[in-house]
Amino acid sequence: MNNFKICLFLLTIFLCFLVIKPASAQTIPSNLSSINIDDLTDQQITQLLLQAQKAGLTDDQILQQAQSRGMSGIQVQKLQSRIKDIRNKNKSFKSPSSSTDTSSNKFNRRRTNYRDTLGTDTSSGKTDMFVNLKPKIFGADLFRNSKSNTFEPNLKLATPINYIVGPEDQLNINVYGNSVVDWSLDVSPDGNINIPGAGVLHVAGKTIEDATSAIKSKLAGNNYAIGRGTNVKVSLGNIRSIKVILQGQVVRPGTYTLPSLATVFNALYSAGGPNDVGSFRKIEVIRNNRIVRHLDLYDFLVKGSQKDNITLQDQDVIRVPTYQIRVELKGEVKIPALFETLPGETLNNLLDFAGGFTDQAYTARIKVDQVSDQQRKITDVFENDYKSYTPLRGDKFTVDKIIDRYENRVQIQGAVFRPGEFELQKGLTLSQLIKNAGGLKEDAFTGRGSIVRLNPDNTTQQIAFNVKDVLNKPSSDIPLQREDSVNVASIFDLRDAYKVTIKGEVRKPGDFIFSDSIKVADLIVNAGGFTEGASPKRIEVSRRVFDNDPKVLNSKIAQVFTVDINEGLKDESTNFTLRPYDIVSVYSLPGFEVQKTVKVEGEVIYPGYYTIQKKNEKISDIITRAGGLTPSADIEGSSLKRDNAAVLGVDKTKIDTAELNRERSQNLQRLQNDYGVASKNDSIQLRNNYVGIDLKKILQKPGGSEDLILENEDVLRVPKQQQTVRVNGEVLYPSAIVYNRGKSFRAYVLNAGGFSPQALKRGAYIVYPNGTVKGTSKILFFNSHPKVKPGSEIYVPKKPEPKGNTAQQILGLTAGLASIGAIILGILSLHK
C-alpha cells in the first residue's frame, strides 16, 4: 500500500512537470506601455481586429489583455474608441458574442486563445495579436516570415573550388579518355580516401582544387597517362554536416547541424534571426577563437549585397550582440520602422534605409522626439541638416504630411465647357477664367452668376455678378483670389424639366421631353403610333392655366383643345403647337371591340373556348352552343368564375386592377382578424371570384333573371355528380366524408372528429359547389346550420384572440367605479 502511494505521488509530480514545462518555454509577452494609439493607422487597428476575430475574442477581452500588457488607461480608452470607429466604418467586423458558447467551449477557448494571443511562442510559431501595434524592426520580417526564402543552401550547384574537403564528404572521381573509370570515395574520419589500385591519399583540409591536383599526381604515379590522353574530374557527391553555434541575442540560440555549404544567412534563419534587442549590423563570425568576419545585414536589406555572407565551417560561432543605437522613423516614409544606426551615420542614411519619402511627405522639416537628461524634448531638423544630423539613442523621427490645401487654386463650375480647377495666375480675372474654361455653353444663364470667396478668417461670402456684363464690360470684370469658386448656372437648372404627356390609345403612353414647335402628330410618333382601335379624331389636349380666379366657383382650371389627325399622321390643325406640360388624350374608335372569350369546361358535349358573339349573350346560349349537358352532369353544382373587374361590370383593360387586388387583400385581412379565418388560402379566398348561379333554373327558364350575361374570360364549369362533403377548419380531423342525404350539418362535423376547442361554432358556414355561401343563423339560443348538399365544403372558423384588459385599464375602471360610488354616497347623504 505504501509503495502504491509513493508511485502515485511520483506520477503526480511527473504530470505537473509536463504541464508546467511548456508554459515556461513561452516567450514573455512584450510590454505595450510605450504604444501611443494616436500614432497607429486604421490598417494597424484592422489587423488587430482580424487577429482577435480569428481567436474568437470580444472587444472587452482585447482591451483587458492590452491593459494587462502594460497599456495605460488613457491609451486603452483611445483604443476602444478607435475599434468602435473601425467597426462602424466596416460592418463586416462583428465582435464575437460569447453568449452562444457553452461553458465548456468558453473555458477551452479562453485557455487556448489566451496563450495564442499573448505573445510569440517560439516553439509553435504562434504570433502576437498586438505585434502590428508596435513599430516593426527593420529587417525582422526576413527571418520571421515563414513564407519567405528559407536561405537553404543549394546543394545542386557546381562544387566551389574553394570548398574545404573534410571527413564524411564524398568525392566523385571521373577518369575519362584512354582510361575510363568512375569512383565515389568517402573521406574517412582521418581525412583519407582510398583510390583503388593507387592507394591512400590524405585530402582533409584541402580545397577541392588542391585535392584534384593531388589525385591527379597520385594517378599519374600509378601508370595513368594523365595529361596524355587521359583526364580527371573531381566533384563532391554527398557533403558532410557541420555544427554551428549561435549565441547572443537570437530568437532560438543553440547548436545547429547544417550542410557544409551553409552560409551565415542559413544559420541565422535556422535560429530565427536576431531577437527584439539583437543587433542586425554587428553580427560576428568567430572561428578558432577569433573574429573572422563582421556581418551587416543592412548591406543585404538595402543593397542586396552578400559580401560578408561567408561559408561556415565546423564549430564556427555566430554571435549576435545587443544593438547600441536604435531609432524610430515613422510617418510619410516608404518603410516606417525601427532602424539601427552605426557611428558616423546621419539622418540622410536613415532616410535611405526607409526607402525615402512618400509622395505626400513634407520634406522641409522632420520632427524629432528626443531623450534628454531626465525627460523628453522635441527638436526640429531642417532639410539642410539631414546630412549632418547624427541620430541619438531613443530618437523618434516623424515625417509629417503636406497640408491638404492649395496656394493658387480657383474653381469654376456650371455651364462652361471645361469646368474644374485652374491655376490662379497673377492678375487673373473672372472673364479670363471663363475663357480658360472654354467659354460659356449655349444654355448658360447670363443674367446672374456667383463667386463663393474665402474670407481671411475662413468664413465665406458670396459675390453676385452679371455674366453678360463681365464678358462685355471691362469695368465689370472681377479680380479673383485664392480658393474662389465660380458658378455659372444653366437655364435648365433654374426651372423644372419641360415635358409633355400622352395617354390613351397609343402603343407607348407616358411622359416625353418637350421640344420647341412639337406637334400632336410628333408626340404620337414618339409614343409608337396609334393602337389598332385608336381614333385619330377628337384628340384632346389639356393645358395649364395661369389666370385662374380663385374667387370664382366655376373658374377654369385647364384649357382643353380638340385636334384631328389624318391617317398619315398629319395635323389638320397645322397651326396648333404643344406647350410644356400639355396632356394629350387619344380615344378609341366608337364601336371598336376586341374579341371576348369564355371557357366552358366539365360535363358538356363540346367543352372548350367560345367567343362571345353578341353583347347580351347569356349562360343558356353558351350551353346550347356547347351541345348541352352530359347525363353525368351535376347541374346544381355548376359554377361561374369571374374576375374582379367583370364582377364590377367594366372592362378590366380600362380599370386599375392593382387597386382591386389591394381591396381584396384588405378584406381578407379584416376577415382573418374579426372572424378567425386561419389563412388567406382558405375556401373563401379560393372562391371569392365565383358567382353563385342556379343552372337548373337557368336552363328551365332561359333569358330569365337568373340567366346572366357573359363577360370576357368567364369560366363556366359543370362538374360531375358529387358524392362527398369536405369538412375543414377548426375540427379535430379535417377530411372528406361520403354524402348521405339523411345526415345533418353536425353529423358531418362529428365524422371529422367534432369541433376543436378553438372553433367558432356560430361562425360555421357552407360553400356550395356553385360558389354560393350560406352561414349559420341564430334561432333564440340555438344555432341553425344550413342544409348540406353533395360536393359542399363545411368550414369552421377559429375564435378570435381574446383582447384582455391591461392592468392600466383595470385600474382606470376601478377608479371610475369608485368615483361613481362616492358620488352616489354623497347624494344619499344629502337626502338624509
Short mmCIF file of N, CA and C in Angstrom, two decimals, residues 413-471:
data_model
loop_
_atom_site.label_atom_id
_atom_site.label_comp_id
_atom_site.label_asym_id
_atom_site.label_seq_id
_atom_site.Cartn_x
_atom_site.Cartn_y
_atom_site.Cartn_z
N GLN A 413 -17.52 76.09 -62.12
CA GLN A 413 -18.44 75.00 -62.41
C GLN A 413 -19.71 75.56 -63.02
N GLY A 414 -20.49 74.66 -63.60
CA GLY A 414 -21.75 75.07 -64.21
C GLY A 414 -21.69 75.02 -65.72
N ALA A 415 -22.29 76.01 -66.37
CA ALA A 415 -22.49 76.00 -67.82
C ALA A 415 -21.28 76.55 -68.56
N VAL A 416 -20.12 75.91 -68.36
CA VAL A 416 -18.92 76.20 -69.14
C VAL A 416 -18.44 74.87 -69.73
N PHE A 417 -17.62 74.96 -70.78
CA PHE A 417 -17.24 73.73 -71.48
C PHE A 417 -16.22 72.90 -70.71
N ARG A 418 -15.35 73.54 -69.94
CA ARG A 418 -14.34 72.80 -69.19
C ARG A 418 -14.37 73.20 -67.71
N PRO A 419 -15.39 72.76 -66.98
CA PRO A 419 -15.43 73.09 -65.54
C PRO A 419 -14.32 72.36 -64.80
N GLY A 420 -13.91 72.93 -63.67
CA GLY A 420 -12.88 72.26 -62.87
C GLY A 420 -12.00 73.26 -62.15
N GLU A 421 -10.77 72.82 -61.84
CA GLU A 421 -9.82 73.63 -61.09
C GLU A 421 -8.78 74.23 -62.03
N PHE A 422 -8.40 75.47 -61.74
CA PHE A 422 -7.44 76.19 -62.58
C PHE A 422 -6.42 76.91 -61.71
N GLU A 423 -5.28 77.21 -62.34
CA GLU A 423 -4.22 77.93 -61.65
C GLU A 423 -4.59 79.41 -61.50
N LEU A 424 -4.37 79.91 -60.30
CA LEU A 424 -4.58 81.35 -60.05
C LEU A 424 -3.32 82.09 -60.51
N GLN A 425 -3.34 82.50 -61.76
CA GLN A 425 -2.20 83.25 -62.30
C GLN A 425 -2.25 84.70 -61.80
N LYS A 426 -1.14 85.36 -61.88
CA LYS A 426 -1.08 86.73 -61.41
C LYS A 426 -1.99 87.61 -62.26
N GLY A 427 -2.90 88.34 -61.57
CA GLY A 427 -3.82 89.24 -62.25
C GLY A 427 -4.99 88.53 -62.91
N LEU A 428 -5.24 87.28 -62.61
CA LEU A 428 -6.35 86.54 -63.24
C LEU A 428 -7.68 87.16 -62.85
N THR A 429 -8.53 87.40 -63.87
CA THR A 429 -9.86 87.96 -63.64
C THR A 429 -10.92 86.93 -63.98
N LEU A 430 -12.17 87.28 -63.66
CA LEU A 430 -13.28 86.36 -63.88
C LEU A 430 -13.47 86.07 -65.36
N SER A 431 -13.39 87.09 -66.21
CA SER A 431 -13.59 86.86 -67.64
C SER A 431 -12.48 85.96 -68.20
N GLN A 432 -11.26 86.12 -67.72
CA GLN A 432 -10.16 85.27 -68.19
C GLN A 432 -10.36 83.82 -67.75
N LEU A 433 -10.89 83.63 -66.54
CA LEU A 433 -11.16 82.27 -66.07
C LEU A 433 -12.23 81.59 -66.92
N ILE A 434 -13.29 82.35 -67.27
CA ILE A 434 -14.33 81.77 -68.13
C ILE A 434 -13.74 81.39 -69.49
N LYS A 435 -12.83 82.23 -70.00
CA LYS A 435 -12.17 81.92 -71.27
C LYS A 435 -11.29 80.68 -71.13
N ASN A 436 -10.55 80.57 -70.02
CA ASN A 436 -9.71 79.39 -69.79
C ASN A 436 -10.55 78.12 -69.68
N ALA A 437 -11.79 78.26 -69.22
CA ALA A 437 -12.69 77.11 -69.07
C ALA A 437 -13.41 76.78 -70.37
N GLY A 438 -12.98 77.35 -71.49
CA GLY A 438 -13.58 77.03 -72.78
C GLY A 438 -14.75 77.91 -73.17
N GLY A 439 -15.08 78.87 -72.34
CA GLY A 439 -16.20 79.76 -72.64
C GLY A 439 -17.52 79.21 -72.14
N LEU A 440 -18.57 80.02 -72.32
CA LEU A 440 -19.91 79.67 -71.85
C LEU A 440 -20.58 78.69 -72.81
N LYS A 441 -21.37 77.80 -72.25
CA LYS A 441 -22.22 76.94 -73.07
C LYS A 441 -23.42 77.76 -73.56
N GLU A 442 -24.08 77.18 -74.56
CA GLU A 442 -25.23 77.89 -75.14
C GLU A 442 -26.37 78.05 -74.14
N ASP A 443 -26.48 77.13 -73.17
CA ASP A 443 -27.58 77.20 -72.22
C ASP A 443 -27.23 77.99 -70.96
N ALA A 444 -26.12 78.71 -70.97
CA ALA A 444 -25.70 79.45 -69.78
C ALA A 444 -26.68 80.58 -69.48
N PHE A 445 -27.01 80.73 -68.19
CA PHE A 445 -27.86 81.83 -67.75
C PHE A 445 -26.96 83.04 -67.51
N THR A 446 -27.08 84.04 -68.37
CA THR A 446 -26.15 85.17 -68.35
C THR A 446 -26.62 86.32 -67.47
N GLY A 447 -27.78 86.17 -66.86
CA GLY A 447 -28.30 87.26 -66.03
C GLY A 447 -27.60 87.37 -64.70
N ARG A 448 -27.14 86.21 -64.17
CA ARG A 448 -26.56 86.28 -62.81
C ARG A 448 -25.66 85.07 -62.58
N GLY A 449 -24.50 85.32 -62.00
CA GLY A 449 -23.59 84.27 -61.56
C GLY A 449 -23.14 84.58 -60.15
N SER A 450 -22.33 83.69 -59.59
CA SER A 450 -21.91 83.90 -58.20
C SER A 450 -20.48 83.42 -57.99
N ILE A 451 -19.81 84.06 -57.02
CA ILE A 451 -18.47 83.66 -56.58
C ILE A 451 -18.55 83.42 -55.08
N VAL A 452 -18.13 82.22 -54.65
CA VAL A 452 -18.01 81.94 -53.22
C VAL A 452 -16.55 82.20 -52.86
N ARG A 453 -16.33 83.20 -51.99
CA ARG A 453 -14.96 83.65 -51.68
C ARG A 453 -14.63 83.34 -50.22
N LEU A 454 -13.40 82.92 -50.00
CA LEU A 454 -12.92 82.59 -48.67
C LEU A 454 -12.39 83.84 -47.99
N ASN A 455 -12.96 84.17 -46.83
CA ASN A 455 -12.51 85.33 -46.06
C ASN A 455 -11.23 84.99 -45.30
N PRO A 456 -10.52 86.00 -44.79
CA PRO A 456 -9.29 85.74 -44.02
C PRO A 456 -9.50 84.85 -42.80
N ASP A 457 -10.72 84.86 -42.21
CA ASP A 457 -10.98 84.02 -41.04
C ASP A 457 -11.61 82.68 -41.42
N ASN A 458 -11.51 82.31 -42.72
CA ASN A 458 -12.01 81.04 -43.25
C ASN A 458 -13.53 80.96 -43.32
N THR A 459 -14.24 82.05 -43.05
CA THR A 459 -15.66 82.09 -43.38
C THR A 459 -15.79 82.42 -44.86
N THR A 460 -16.99 82.30 -45.39
CA THR A 460 -17.19 82.53 -46.82
C THR A 460 -18.18 83.65 -47.06
N GLN A 461 -18.03 84.29 -48.18
CA GLN A 461 -19.00 85.28 -48.63
C GLN A 461 -19.36 84.99 -50.08
N GLN A 462 -20.54 85.42 -50.49
CA GLN A 462 -20.99 85.18 -51.86
C GLN A 462 -21.08 86.52 -52.59
N ILE A 463 -20.45 86.56 -53.79
CA ILE A 463 -20.42 87.77 -54.60
C ILE A 463 -21.19 87.48 -55.89
N ALA A 464 -22.22 88.27 -56.13
CA ALA A 464 -23.03 88.09 -57.34
C ALA A 464 -22.48 88.97 -58.46
N PHE A 465 -22.67 88.54 -59.70
CA PHE A 465 -22.22 89.33 -60.86
C PHE A 465 -23.13 89.02 -62.04
N ASN A 466 -23.14 89.96 -62.98
CA ASN A 466 -23.87 89.79 -64.24
C ASN A 466 -22.91 89.18 -65.25
N VAL A 467 -23.21 87.98 -65.70
CA VAL A 467 -22.29 87.26 -66.58
C VAL A 467 -22.07 88.03 -67.87
N LYS A 468 -23.14 88.56 -68.44
CA LYS A 468 -23.01 89.28 -69.72
C LYS A 468 -22.15 90.53 -69.57
N ASP A 469 -22.33 91.26 -68.46
CA ASP A 469 -21.54 92.47 -68.24
C ASP A 469 -20.06 92.14 -68.02
N VAL A 470 -19.78 91.05 -67.29
CA VAL A 470 -18.40 90.67 -67.04
C VAL A 470 -17.66 90.39 -68.34
N LEU A 471 -18.36 89.75 -69.30
CA LEU A 471 -17.72 89.39 -70.57
C LEU A 471 -17.61 90.57 -71.53
#
